JSON list of C-alpha atoms in Angstrom, two decimals:
[
{"chain": "F", "resi": 601, "resn": "MET", "atom": "CA", "xyz": [-30.70, -96.19, -23.37]},
{"chain": "F", "resi": 602, "resn": "LYS", "atom": "CA", "xyz": [-32.57, -93.46, -22.24]},
{"chain": "F", "resi": 603, "resn": "LYS", "atom": "CA", "xyz": [-32.24, -90.31, -23.87]},
{"chain": "F", "resi": 604, "resn": "LEU", "atom": "CA", "xyz": [-31.26, -87.12, -21.96]},
{"chain": "F", "resi": 605, "resn": "GLU", "atom": "CA", "xyz": [-32.95, -84.07, -23.34]},
{"chain": "F", "resi": 606, "resn": "LEU", "atom": "CA", "xyz": [-31.75, -80.94, -22.30]},
{"chain": "F", "resi": 607, "resn": "SER", "atom": "CA", "xyz": [-33.50, -77.85, -23.10]},
{"chain": "F", "resi": 608, "resn": "LEU", "atom": "CA", "xyz": [-31.71, -74.65, -23.04]},
{"chain": "F", "resi": 609, "resn": "GLY", "atom": "CA", "xyz": [-33.67, -71.33, -21.85]},
{"chain": "F", "resi": 610, "resn": "LYS", "atom": "CA", "xyz": [-33.23, -67.84, -21.23]},
{"chain": "F", "resi": 611, "resn": "ARG", "atom": "CA", "xyz": [-32.64, -67.10, -17.46]},
{"chain": "F", "resi": 612, "resn": "ARG", "atom": "CA", "xyz": [-34.75, -64.42, -16.12]},
{"chain": "F", "resi": 613, "resn": "ALA", "atom": "CA", "xyz": [-32.87, -61.54, -15.22]},
{"chain": "F", "resi": 614, "resn": "VAL", "atom": "CA", "xyz": [-32.89, -60.65, -11.40]},
{"chain": "F", "resi": 615, "resn": "ARG", "atom": "CA", "xyz": [-33.12, -56.82, -10.62]},
{"chain": "F", "resi": 616, "resn": "GLY", "atom": "CA", "xyz": [-30.30, -57.12, -8.31]},
{"chain": "F", "resi": 617, "resn": "ASP", "atom": "CA", "xyz": [-27.99, -58.91, -10.78]},
{"chain": "F", "resi": 618, "resn": "ARG", "atom": "CA", "xyz": [-27.83, -56.20, -13.41]},
{"chain": "F", "resi": 619, "resn": "PRO", "atom": "CA", "xyz": [-24.50, -55.17, -14.61]},
{"chain": "F", "resi": 620, "resn": "PHE", "atom": "CA", "xyz": [-22.59, -52.66, -12.42]},
{"chain": "F", "resi": 621, "resn": "PHE", "atom": "CA", "xyz": [-22.28, -50.44, -15.71]},
{"chain": "F", "resi": 622, "resn": "PRO", "atom": "CA", "xyz": [-24.98, -50.04, -17.77]},
{"chain": "F", "resi": 623, "resn": "ASN", "atom": "CA", "xyz": [-25.42, -50.81, -21.38]},
{"chain": "F", "resi": 624, "resn": "MET", "atom": "CA", "xyz": [-25.51, -47.80, -23.74]},
{"chain": "F", "resi": 625, "resn": "GLU", "atom": "CA", "xyz": [-28.69, -49.53, -25.26]},
{"chain": "F", "resi": 626, "resn": "ASP", "atom": "CA", "xyz": [-30.21, -49.77, -21.82]},
{"chain": "F", "resi": 627, "resn": "LEU", "atom": "CA", "xyz": [-29.66, -46.13, -21.27]},
{"chain": "F", "resi": 628, "resn": "LEU", "atom": "CA", "xyz": [-31.11, -45.09, -24.65]},
{"chain": "F", "resi": 629, "resn": "ARG", "atom": "CA", "xyz": [-34.35, -46.88, -23.58]},
{"chain": "F", "resi": 630, "resn": "ILE", "atom": "CA", "xyz": [-34.71, -44.62, -20.69]},
{"chain": "F", "resi": 631, "resn": "LYS", "atom": "CA", "xyz": [-36.58, -41.32, -21.81]},
{"chain": "F", "resi": 632, "resn": "LYS", "atom": "CA", "xyz": [-36.28, -39.28, -18.71]},
{"chain": "F", "resi": 633, "resn": "GLY", "atom": "CA", "xyz": [-33.23, -37.30, -18.00]},
{"chain": "F", "resi": 634, "resn": "SER", "atom": "CA", "xyz": [-29.90, -36.73, -19.78]},
{"chain": "F", "resi": 635, "resn": "ARG", "atom": "CA", "xyz": [-27.51, -39.58, -20.48]},
{"chain": "F", "resi": 636, "resn": "VAL", "atom": "CA", "xyz": [-25.27, -38.47, -17.71]},
{"chain": "F", "resi": 637, "resn": "SER", "atom": "CA", "xyz": [-28.02, -38.74, -15.24]},
{"chain": "F", "resi": 638, "resn": "ARG", "atom": "CA", "xyz": [-29.43, -41.99, -16.43]},
{"chain": "F", "resi": 639, "resn": "PHE", "atom": "CA", "xyz": [-25.80, -43.35, -16.04]},
{"chain": "F", "resi": 640, "resn": "PHE", "atom": "CA", "xyz": [-25.41, -42.19, -12.38]},
{"chain": "F", "resi": 641, "resn": "LYS", "atom": "CA", "xyz": [-28.96, -43.16, -11.72]},
{"chain": "F", "resi": 642, "resn": "HIS", "atom": "CA", "xyz": [-28.54, -46.78, -12.81]},
{"chain": "F", "resi": 643, "resn": "VAL", "atom": "CA", "xyz": [-25.17, -47.00, -10.99]},
{"chain": "F", "resi": 644, "resn": "PHE", "atom": "CA", "xyz": [-26.39, -45.81, -7.60]},
{"chain": "F", "resi": 645, "resn": "GLU", "atom": "CA", "xyz": [-29.54, -47.85, -7.64]},
{"chain": "F", "resi": 646, "resn": "HIS", "atom": "CA", "xyz": [-27.34, -51.04, -8.13]},
{"chain": "F", "resi": 647, "resn": "LYS", "atom": "CA", "xyz": [-27.74, -53.25, -5.13]},
{"chain": "F", "resi": 648, "resn": "ASN", "atom": "CA", "xyz": [-23.96, -53.60, -4.33]},
{"chain": "F", "resi": 649, "resn": "ILE", "atom": "CA", "xyz": [-23.43, -49.80, -4.28]},
{"chain": "F", "resi": 650, "resn": "LYS", "atom": "CA", "xyz": [-26.60, -49.48, -1.84]},
{"chain": "F", "resi": 651, "resn": "ARG", "atom": "CA", "xyz": [-24.86, -52.08, 0.36]},
{"chain": "F", "resi": 652, "resn": "LEU", "atom": "CA", "xyz": [-21.78, -50.34, 0.24]},
{"chain": "F", "resi": 653, "resn": "LEU", "atom": "CA", "xyz": [-23.11, -47.13, 0.81]},
{"chain": "F", "resi": 654, "resn": "GLY", "atom": "CA", "xyz": [-25.18, -48.55, 3.89]},
{"chain": "F", "resi": 655, "resn": "ALA", "atom": "CA", "xyz": [-22.17, -50.07, 5.44]},
{"chain": "F", "resi": 656, "resn": "ASN", "atom": "CA", "xyz": [-19.95, -46.91, 5.03]},
{"chain": "F", "resi": 657, "resn": "MET", "atom": "CA", "xyz": [-22.63, -44.58, 6.44]},
{"chain": "F", "resi": 658, "resn": "ALA", "atom": "CA", "xyz": [-22.95, -46.72, 9.56]},
{"chain": "F", "resi": 659, "resn": "PHE", "atom": "CA", "xyz": [-19.35, -46.75, 9.79]},
{"chain": "F", "resi": 660, "resn": "VAL", "atom": "CA", "xyz": [-19.18, -42.97, 9.67]},
{"chain": "F", "resi": 661, "resn": "LEU", "atom": "CA", "xyz": [-21.71, -42.62, 12.18]},
{"chain": "F", "resi": 662, "resn": "ILE", "atom": "CA", "xyz": [-20.25, -44.88, 14.55]},
{"chain": "F", "resi": 663, "resn": "ALA", "atom": "CA", "xyz": [-16.59, -43.41, 14.27]},
{"chain": "F", "resi": 664, "resn": "SER", "atom": "CA", "xyz": [-17.95, -39.82, 14.40]},
{"chain": "F", "resi": 665, "resn": "SER", "atom": "CA", "xyz": [-19.22, -40.56, 17.63]},
{"chain": "F", "resi": 666, "resn": "PHE", "atom": "CA", "xyz": [-15.54, -40.87, 19.26]},
{"chain": "F", "resi": 667, "resn": "VAL", "atom": "CA", "xyz": [-14.19, -37.94, 17.59]},
{"chain": "F", "resi": 668, "resn": "PRO", "atom": "CA", "xyz": [-14.24, -35.14, 19.97]},
{"chain": "F", "resi": 669, "resn": "ALA", "atom": "CA", "xyz": [-15.96, -31.82, 18.80]},
{"chain": "F", "resi": 670, "resn": "SER", "atom": "CA", "xyz": [-13.70, -29.79, 16.62]},
{"chain": "F", "resi": 671, "resn": "THR", "atom": "CA", "xyz": [-12.09, -26.88, 18.55]},
{"chain": "F", "resi": 672, "resn": "SER", "atom": "CA", "xyz": [-10.43, -25.28, 15.38]},
{"chain": "F", "resi": 673, "resn": "ALA", "atom": "CA", "xyz": [-13.30, -22.61, 15.33]},
{"chain": "F", "resi": 674, "resn": "VAL", "atom": "CA", "xyz": [-11.56, -19.48, 16.01]},
{"chain": "F", "resi": 675, "resn": "GLU", "atom": "CA", "xyz": [-13.10, -16.29, 16.76]},
{"chain": "F", "resi": 676, "resn": "PRO", "atom": "CA", "xyz": [-13.05, -13.45, 13.87]},
{"chain": "F", "resi": 677, "resn": "GLU", "atom": "CA", "xyz": [-11.24, -10.98, 16.33]},
{"chain": "F", "resi": 678, "resn": "GLN", "atom": "CA", "xyz": [-8.23, -13.32, 17.07]},
{"chain": "F", "resi": 679, "resn": "TYR", "atom": "CA", "xyz": [-7.43, -12.72, 13.11]},
{"chain": "F", "resi": 680, "resn": "LEU", "atom": "CA", "xyz": [-7.75, -8.80, 13.34]},
{"chain": "F", "resi": 681, "resn": "VAL", "atom": "CA", "xyz": [-4.16, -7.18, 13.29]},
{"chain": "F", "resi": 682, "resn": "SER", "atom": "CA", "xyz": [-4.49, -3.71, 15.11]},
{"chain": "F", "resi": 683, "resn": "ALA", "atom": "CA", "xyz": [-2.56, -1.43, 12.93]},
{"chain": "F", "resi": 684, "resn": "ASN", "atom": "CA", "xyz": [-1.45, 1.84, 14.82]},
{"chain": "F", "resi": 685, "resn": "ASN", "atom": "CA", "xyz": [-0.63, 4.89, 12.65]},
{"chain": "F", "resi": 686, "resn": "ILE", "atom": "CA", "xyz": [3.00, 4.87, 12.26]},
{"chain": "F", "resi": 687, "resn": "VAL", "atom": "CA", "xyz": [4.31, 8.34, 11.43]},
{"chain": "F", "resi": 688, "resn": "VAL", "atom": "CA", "xyz": [7.66, 8.27, 9.88]},
{"chain": "F", "resi": 689, "resn": "LYS", "atom": "CA", "xyz": [9.47, 11.57, 9.98]},
{"chain": "F", "resi": 690, "resn": "THR", "atom": "CA", "xyz": [12.59, 12.20, 7.83]},
{"chain": "F", "resi": 691, "resn": "ASP", "atom": "CA", "xyz": [14.44, 15.40, 8.97]},
{"chain": "F", "resi": 692, "resn": "ARG", "atom": "CA", "xyz": [15.76, 17.37, 6.06]},
{"chain": "F", "resi": 693, "resn": "VAL", "atom": "CA", "xyz": [19.47, 18.15, 6.72]},
{"chain": "F", "resi": 694, "resn": "ILE", "atom": "CA", "xyz": [19.36, 21.07, 4.19]},
{"chain": "F", "resi": 695, "resn": "ARG", "atom": "CA", "xyz": [16.64, 22.87, 2.09]},
{"chain": "F", "resi": 696, "resn": "TYR", "atom": "CA", "xyz": [15.33, 25.75, 0.10]},
{"chain": "F", "resi": 697, "resn": "PRO", "atom": "CA", "xyz": [14.04, 28.36, 2.40]},
{"chain": "F", "resi": 698, "resn": "VAL", "atom": "CA", "xyz": [10.73, 28.53, 0.63]},
{"chain": "F", "resi": 699, "resn": "ASP", "atom": "CA", "xyz": [8.36, 26.03, -1.07]},
{"chain": "F", "resi": 700, "resn": "LYS", "atom": "CA", "xyz": [7.89, 27.54, -4.44]},
{"chain": "F", "resi": 701, "resn": "ILE", "atom": "CA", "xyz": [11.43, 27.73, -5.95]},
{"chain": "F", "resi": 702, "resn": "ALA", "atom": "CA", "xyz": [12.03, 30.20, -8.58]},
{"chain": "F", "resi": 703, "resn": "VAL", "atom": "CA", "xyz": [15.54, 31.94, -8.91]},
{"chain": "F", "resi": 704, "resn": "THR", "atom": "CA", "xyz": [15.00, 35.46, -10.27]},
{"chain": "F", "resi": 705, "resn": "GLN", "atom": "CA", "xyz": [18.65, 36.63, -9.78]},
{"chain": "F", "resi": 706, "resn": "GLY", "atom": "CA", "xyz": [21.73, 34.53, -9.30]},
{"chain": "F", "resi": 707, "resn": "TYR", "atom": "CA", "xyz": [24.95, 35.13, -7.33]},
{"chain": "F", "resi": 708, "resn": "SER", "atom": "CA", "xyz": [27.56, 37.37, -8.79]},
{"chain": "F", "resi": 709, "resn": "LEU", "atom": "CA", "xyz": [30.54, 39.70, -7.34]},
{"chain": "F", "resi": 710, "resn": "PHE", "atom": "CA", "xyz": [27.86, 42.59, -6.98]},
{"chain": "F", "resi": 711, "resn": "HIS", "atom": "CA", "xyz": [25.20, 40.61, -5.60]},
{"chain": "F", "resi": 712, "resn": "PRO", "atom": "CA", "xyz": [26.34, 38.25, -3.08]},
{"chain": "F", "resi": 713, "resn": "GLY", "atom": "CA", "xyz": [23.50, 36.02, -2.78]},
{"chain": "F", "resi": 714, "resn": "ILE", "atom": "CA", "xyz": [20.18, 34.80, -4.96]},
{"chain": "F", "resi": 715, "resn": "ASP", "atom": "CA", "xyz": [16.78, 36.23, -5.08]},
{"chain": "F", "resi": 716, "resn": "LEU", "atom": "CA", "xyz": [13.75, 33.71, -4.90]},
{"chain": "F", "resi": 717, "resn": "ASP", "atom": "CA", "xyz": [10.36, 35.01, -6.35]},
{"chain": "F", "resi": 718, "resn": "GLY", "atom": "CA", "xyz": [7.36, 34.92, -4.56]},
{"chain": "F", "resi": 719, "resn": "ILE", "atom": "CA", "xyz": [4.62, 37.06, -2.91]},
{"chain": "F", "resi": 720, "resn": "THR", "atom": "CA", "xyz": [4.30, 38.97, 0.53]},
{"chain": "F", "resi": 721, "resn": "GLY", "atom": "CA", "xyz": [3.18, 36.48, 3.01]},
{"chain": "F", "resi": 722, "resn": "ASP", "atom": "CA", "xyz": [4.99, 33.40, 1.75]},
{"chain": "F", "resi": 723, "resn": "ILE", "atom": "CA", "xyz": [6.72, 31.25, 4.69]},
{"chain": "F", "resi": 724, "resn": "VAL", "atom": "CA", "xyz": [10.38, 31.38, 4.72]},
{"chain": "F", "resi": 725, "resn": "TYR", "atom": "CA", "xyz": [12.42, 28.71, 6.58]},
{"chain": "F", "resi": 726, "resn": "PRO", "atom": "CA", "xyz": [16.00, 28.34, 7.53]},
{"chain": "F", "resi": 727, "resn": "ILE", "atom": "CA", "xyz": [18.11, 26.43, 5.12]},
{"chain": "F", "resi": 728, "resn": "MET", "atom": "CA", "xyz": [19.57, 24.18, 7.89]},
{"chain": "F", "resi": 729, "resn": "ASP", "atom": "CA", "xyz": [19.06, 23.52, 11.50]},
{"chain": "F", "resi": 730, "resn": "GLY", "atom": "CA", "xyz": [20.81, 26.37, 13.54]},
{"chain": "F", "resi": 731, "resn": "THR", "atom": "CA", "xyz": [20.55, 29.38, 16.02]},
{"chain": "F", "resi": 732, "resn": "VAL", "atom": "CA", "xyz": [19.45, 32.70, 15.20]},
{"chain": "F", "resi": 733, "resn": "VAL", "atom": "CA", "xyz": [22.13, 35.08, 15.98]},
{"chain": "F", "resi": 734, "resn": "GLY", "atom": "CA", "xyz": [20.98, 38.43, 14.50]},
{"chain": "F", "resi": 735, "resn": "VAL", "atom": "CA", "xyz": [17.52, 40.09, 13.81]},
{"chain": "F", "resi": 736, "resn": "SER", "atom": "CA", "xyz": [17.12, 43.49, 11.77]},
{"chain": "F", "resi": 737, "resn": "ASN", "atom": "CA", "xyz": [14.20, 45.73, 11.47]},
{"chain": "F", "resi": 738, "resn": "SER", "atom": "CA", "xyz": [15.18, 48.39, 8.90]},
{"chain": "F", "resi": 739, "resn": "LYS", "atom": "CA", "xyz": [13.61, 50.28, 6.15]},
{"chain": "F", "resi": 740, "resn": "PHE", "atom": "CA", "xyz": [16.87, 50.41, 4.27]},
{"chain": "F", "resi": 741, "resn": "ALA", "atom": "CA", "xyz": [19.27, 48.14, 2.65]},
{"chain": "F", "resi": 742, "resn": "TYR", "atom": "CA", "xyz": [18.17, 44.37, 3.79]},
{"chain": "F", "resi": 743, "resn": "GLY", "atom": "CA", "xyz": [15.20, 45.51, 5.36]},
{"chain": "F", "resi": 744, "resn": "ASN", "atom": "CA", "xyz": [13.78, 43.15, 8.05]},
{"chain": "F", "resi": 745, "resn": "ALA", "atom": "CA", "xyz": [16.33, 40.44, 8.10]},
{"chain": "F", "resi": 746, "resn": "ILE", "atom": "CA", "xyz": [17.38, 37.44, 9.93]},
{"chain": "F", "resi": 747, "resn": "LEU", "atom": "CA", "xyz": [20.87, 35.98, 10.49]},
{"chain": "F", "resi": 748, "resn": "VAL", "atom": "CA", "xyz": [21.27, 32.16, 11.47]},
{"chain": "F", "resi": 749, "resn": "THR", "atom": "CA", "xyz": [24.33, 30.36, 12.23]},
{"chain": "F", "resi": 750, "resn": "HIS", "atom": "CA", "xyz": [24.79, 26.88, 11.43]},
{"chain": "F", "resi": 751, "resn": "THR", "atom": "CA", "xyz": [27.44, 24.08, 12.04]},
{"chain": "F", "resi": 752, "resn": "ASN", "atom": "CA", "xyz": [30.78, 23.93, 10.17]},
{"chain": "F", "resi": 753, "resn": "ASP", "atom": "CA", "xyz": [31.16, 27.81, 10.68]},
{"chain": "F", "resi": 754, "resn": "VAL", "atom": "CA", "xyz": [28.40, 28.59, 7.98]},
{"chain": "F", "resi": 755, "resn": "THR", "atom": "CA", "xyz": [25.84, 31.20, 8.34]},
{"chain": "F", "resi": 756, "resn": "SER", "atom": "CA", "xyz": [22.77, 32.34, 6.21]},
{"chain": "F", "resi": 757, "resn": "LEU", "atom": "CA", "xyz": [20.96, 35.63, 5.89]},
{"chain": "F", "resi": 758, "resn": "TYR", "atom": "CA", "xyz": [17.28, 36.09, 4.90]},
{"chain": "F", "resi": 759, "resn": "ALA", "atom": "CA", "xyz": [16.24, 39.63, 3.63]},
{"chain": "F", "resi": 760, "resn": "HIS", "atom": "CA", "xyz": [13.49, 41.78, 2.65]},
{"chain": "F", "resi": 761, "resn": "LEU", "atom": "CA", "xyz": [10.98, 40.06, 4.98]},
{"chain": "F", "resi": 762, "resn": "SER", "atom": "CA", "xyz": [7.48, 41.32, 5.95]},
{"chain": "F", "resi": 763, "resn": "LYS", "atom": "CA", "xyz": [7.28, 39.55, 9.15]},
{"chain": "F", "resi": 764, "resn": "ILE", "atom": "CA", "xyz": [9.73, 37.94, 11.59]},
{"chain": "F", "resi": 765, "resn": "TYR", "atom": "CA", "xyz": [8.90, 35.10, 13.98]},
{"chain": "F", "resi": 766, "resn": "VAL", "atom": "CA", "xyz": [12.00, 34.52, 15.83]},
{"chain": "F", "resi": 767, "resn": "ASN", "atom": "CA", "xyz": [14.39, 36.04, 18.23]},
{"chain": "F", "resi": 768, "resn": "VAL", "atom": "CA", "xyz": [18.02, 36.07, 18.85]},
{"chain": "F", "resi": 769, "resn": "GLY", "atom": "CA", "xyz": [19.38, 32.92, 20.60]},
{"chain": "F", "resi": 770, "resn": "GLN", "atom": "CA", "xyz": [16.35, 30.92, 19.53]},
{"chain": "F", "resi": 771, "resn": "ALA", "atom": "CA", "xyz": [17.31, 27.24, 18.07]},
{"chain": "F", "resi": 772, "resn": "VAL", "atom": "CA", "xyz": [15.39, 26.72, 14.70]},
{"chain": "F", "resi": 773, "resn": "SER", "atom": "CA", "xyz": [15.21, 23.71, 12.23]},
{"chain": "F", "resi": 774, "resn": "THR", "atom": "CA", "xyz": [14.59, 23.31, 8.76]},
{"chain": "F", "resi": 775, "resn": "ASP", "atom": "CA", "xyz": [10.69, 23.01, 9.68]},
{"chain": "F", "resi": 776, "resn": "THR", "atom": "CA", "xyz": [10.76, 26.49, 11.66]},
{"chain": "F", "resi": 777, "resn": "LYS", "atom": "CA", "xyz": [8.84, 29.36, 10.31]},
{"chain": "F", "resi": 778, "resn": "ILE", "atom": "CA", "xyz": [11.36, 32.20, 10.80]},
{"chain": "F", "resi": 779, "resn": "GLY", "atom": "CA", "xyz": [9.33, 34.83, 8.95]},
{"chain": "F", "resi": 780, "resn": "GLU", "atom": "CA", "xyz": [7.30, 35.87, 5.75]},
{"chain": "F", "resi": 781, "resn": "MET", "atom": "CA", "xyz": [8.49, 37.09, 2.46]},
{"chain": "F", "resi": 782, "resn": "GLY", "atom": "CA", "xyz": [7.97, 40.82, 1.51]},
{"chain": "F", "resi": 783, "resn": "ALA", "atom": "CA", "xyz": [9.58, 43.63, 0.07]},
{"chain": "F", "resi": 784, "resn": "THR", "atom": "CA", "xyz": [11.19, 45.76, 2.70]},
{"chain": "F", "resi": 785, "resn": "GLY", "atom": "CA", "xyz": [14.47, 47.58, 2.40]},
{"chain": "F", "resi": 786, "resn": "ARG", "atom": "CA", "xyz": [15.90, 48.11, -0.80]},
{"chain": "F", "resi": 787, "resn": "ALA", "atom": "CA", "xyz": [13.88, 45.76, -3.05]},
{"chain": "F", "resi": 788, "resn": "PHE", "atom": "CA", "xyz": [11.88, 46.04, -5.99]},
{"chain": "F", "resi": 789, "resn": "GLY", "atom": "CA", "xyz": [8.98, 43.76, -5.69]},
{"chain": "F", "resi": 790, "resn": "ASP", "atom": "CA", "xyz": [8.28, 41.06, -3.48]},
{"chain": "F", "resi": 791, "resn": "HIS", "atom": "CA", "xyz": [11.08, 38.55, -3.07]},
{"chain": "F", "resi": 792, "resn": "LEU", "atom": "CA", "xyz": [13.40, 36.82, -0.58]},
{"chain": "F", "resi": 793, "resn": "HIS", "atom": "CA", "xyz": [17.20, 37.59, -0.86]},
{"chain": "F", "resi": 794, "resn": "LEU", "atom": "CA", "xyz": [19.50, 34.53, 0.58]},
{"chain": "F", "resi": 795, "resn": "GLU", "atom": "CA", "xyz": [23.12, 34.85, 1.53]},
{"chain": "F", "resi": 796, "resn": "VAL", "atom": "CA", "xyz": [25.23, 32.06, 2.57]},
{"chain": "F", "resi": 797, "resn": "ARG", "atom": "CA", "xyz": [28.72, 32.65, 4.09]},
{"chain": "F", "resi": 798, "resn": "LYS", "atom": "CA", "xyz": [31.25, 29.90, 5.19]},
{"chain": "F", "resi": 799, "resn": "GLY", "atom": "CA", "xyz": [34.02, 30.83, 7.40]},
{"chain": "F", "resi": 800, "resn": "GLY", "atom": "CA", "xyz": [33.09, 34.82, 6.91]},
{"chain": "F", "resi": 801, "resn": "LYS", "atom": "CA", "xyz": [33.55, 34.40, 3.17]},
{"chain": "F", "resi": 802, "resn": "SER", "atom": "CA", "xyz": [30.42, 34.76, 0.73]},
{"chain": "F", "resi": 803, "resn": "VAL", "atom": "CA", "xyz": [29.90, 31.82, -1.19]},
{"chain": "F", "resi": 804, "resn": "SER", "atom": "CA", "xyz": [26.60, 31.15, -3.84]},
{"chain": "F", "resi": 805, "resn": "PRO", "atom": "CA", "xyz": [23.77, 29.52, -1.91]},
{"chain": "F", "resi": 806, "resn": "LEU", "atom": "CA", "xyz": [23.43, 27.21, -5.18]},
{"chain": "F", "resi": 807, "resn": "THR", "atom": "CA", "xyz": [26.48, 25.32, -4.17]},
{"chain": "F", "resi": 808, "resn": "VAL", "atom": "CA", "xyz": [25.06, 24.52, -0.78]},
{"chain": "F", "resi": 809, "resn": "LEU", "atom": "CA", "xyz": [21.29, 23.98, -1.47]},
{"chain": "F", "resi": 810, "resn": "PRO", "atom": "CA", "xyz": [20.19, 20.55, -2.92]},
{"chain": "F", "resi": 811, "resn": "ARG", "atom": "CA", "xyz": [19.93, 20.14, -6.49]}
]
């Protein structure tokens, strides 16, 4: 009876048969590069990966030849939005007759109006839209003065002006410059005297003007 002799030997590793994921011991033997770079170098040098990437690249090249060129590119001008200057104007229904508000004398029985402080040349505006019904140029009493009529039987008087810019019958708005502050007539220093009447009766301008 013949004796079968078997000898076991180590199989020489073939480069392409190396494991897909490297052994940590193998990585540590490689001196160049970091551990991360060694890992990916080992993976991407594997023959299966090369074969897979080669097949995929060929597929991409063939497929791209059937896809029409992209037409999604849009000229930058098409995204530009032309913004026109939009001016929003809000008309004031009622306002103080001067820009700087400083009441120096209030309404009373013997002073049927209010005095607003300022200097000669300060612009005076009507407190509401209306029509000029009276213009006075005098060295006494109210001095240079303007009388304006408004809706709801309301009138307003602007006295002691240095200059008058409007005429009788002229329509005015709260933005109309009707004159300039002064000290004409019976006035002690520059100021504007404002009176308001409703139905012919004197009322305190502060009850009409905005708070």
